[in-house]
């Protein structure tokens, strides 16, 4: 059996970590997308306040199976 995948880009954010930002994006997308199979981090950004990292933004490409 072969599969066809579609991919989209999502951006998650977190004040805690890069990993949490990825999880936020995927968990939110799972509320309306089904069949998600893989992700790839394609961009990482952050916000600096008072010389420290205050917030992370991570863009991920997510692939899912078409029904």
mmCIF file of C-alpha atoms in Angstrom:
data_model
loop_
_atom_site.group_PDB
_atom_site.id
_atom_site.type_symbol
_atom_site.label_atom_id
_atom_site.label_comp_id
_atom_site.label_asym_id
_atom_site.label_seq_id
_atom_site.Cartn_x
_atom_site.Cartn_y
_atom_site.Cartn_z
ATOM 1 C CA UNK A 1 0.000 0.000 0.000
ATOM 2 C CA UNK A 2 1.339 3.435 -0.881
ATOM 3 C CA UNK A 3 0.567 6.714 0.831
ATOM 4 C CA UNK A 4 0.291 10.324 -0.249
ATOM 5 C CA UNK A 5 1.363 12.961 2.243
ATOM 6 C CA UNK A 6 0.574 16.648 2.469
ATOM 7 C CA UNK A 7 2.718 18.970 4.530
ATOM 8 C CA UNK A 8 2.046 22.303 6.178
ATOM 9 C CA UNK A 9 4.063 24.758 8.237
ATOM 10 C CA UNK A 10 3.125 25.622 11.811
ATOM 11 C CA UNK A 11 4.735 28.000 14.287
ATOM 12 C CA UNK A 12 4.547 27.224 17.986
ATOM 13 C CA UNK A 13 5.677 29.469 20.800
ATOM 14 C CA UNK A 14 6.736 28.987 24.407
ATOM 15 C CA UNK A 15 8.394 30.920 27.172
ATOM 16 C CA UNK A 16 9.860 27.656 28.478
ATOM 17 C CA UNK A 17 11.771 25.855 25.703
ATOM 18 C CA UNK A 18 12.153 25.012 22.028
ATOM 19 C CA UNK A 19 10.748 21.548 22.684
ATOM 20 C CA UNK A 20 7.669 23.019 24.358
ATOM 21 C CA UNK A 21 7.122 25.342 21.380
ATOM 22 C CA UNK A 22 7.187 22.331 19.021
ATOM 23 C CA UNK A 23 4.776 20.434 21.268
ATOM 24 C CA UNK A 24 2.407 23.427 21.441
ATOM 25 C CA UNK A 25 2.211 23.604 17.633
ATOM 26 C CA UNK A 26 1.664 19.870 17.163
ATOM 27 C CA UNK A 27 -0.831 19.493 20.006
ATOM 28 C CA UNK A 28 -2.921 22.407 18.712
ATOM 29 C CA UNK A 29 -2.832 21.124 15.128
ATOM 30 C CA UNK A 30 -3.932 17.655 16.278
ATOM 31 C CA UNK A 31 -7.282 19.164 17.291
ATOM 32 C CA UNK A 32 -8.221 19.616 13.630
ATOM 33 C CA UNK A 33 -5.686 17.619 11.573
ATOM 34 C CA UNK A 34 -5.676 13.847 11.523
ATOM 35 C CA UNK A 35 -3.062 11.407 10.279
ATOM 36 C CA UNK A 36 -0.020 13.507 11.239
ATOM 37 C CA UNK A 37 3.071 11.320 10.801
ATOM 38 C CA UNK A 38 6.259 13.407 10.945
ATOM 39 C CA UNK A 39 7.675 16.841 11.629
ATOM 40 C CA UNK A 40 10.827 18.752 10.767
ATOM 41 C CA UNK A 41 12.061 21.846 12.584
ATOM 42 C CA UNK A 42 12.795 24.386 9.860
ATOM 43 C CA UNK A 43 13.293 27.623 11.803
ATOM 44 C CA UNK A 44 13.969 28.687 15.372
ATOM 45 C CA UNK A 45 13.640 32.238 16.648
ATOM 46 C CA UNK A 46 13.571 33.871 20.026
ATOM 47 C CA UNK A 47 12.674 37.073 21.785
ATOM 48 C CA UNK A 48 15.199 38.741 24.091
ATOM 49 C CA UNK A 49 14.329 40.784 27.168
ATOM 50 C CA UNK A 50 16.913 42.242 29.543
ATOM 51 C CA UNK A 51 19.715 40.270 27.909
ATOM 52 C CA UNK A 52 17.977 36.883 28.337
ATOM 53 C CA UNK A 53 15.846 34.623 26.165
ATOM 54 C CA UNK A 54 12.254 35.411 27.078
ATOM 55 C CA UNK A 55 10.298 33.538 24.424
ATOM 56 C CA UNK A 56 10.883 30.856 21.751
ATOM 57 C CA UNK A 57 9.196 30.553 18.353
ATOM 58 C CA UNK A 58 9.734 27.378 16.346
ATOM 59 C CA UNK A 59 8.431 26.755 12.835
ATOM 60 C CA UNK A 60 7.888 23.112 11.958
ATOM 61 C CA UNK A 61 6.907 21.381 8.751
ATOM 62 C CA UNK A 62 4.333 18.675 9.563
ATOM 63 C CA UNK A 63 3.444 15.845 7.214
ATOM 64 C CA UNK A 64 0.149 14.001 7.342
ATOM 65 C CA UNK A 65 -1.492 11.240 5.362
ATOM 66 C CA UNK A 66 -4.275 12.194 2.974
ATOM 67 C CA UNK A 67 -7.444 10.160 3.456
#
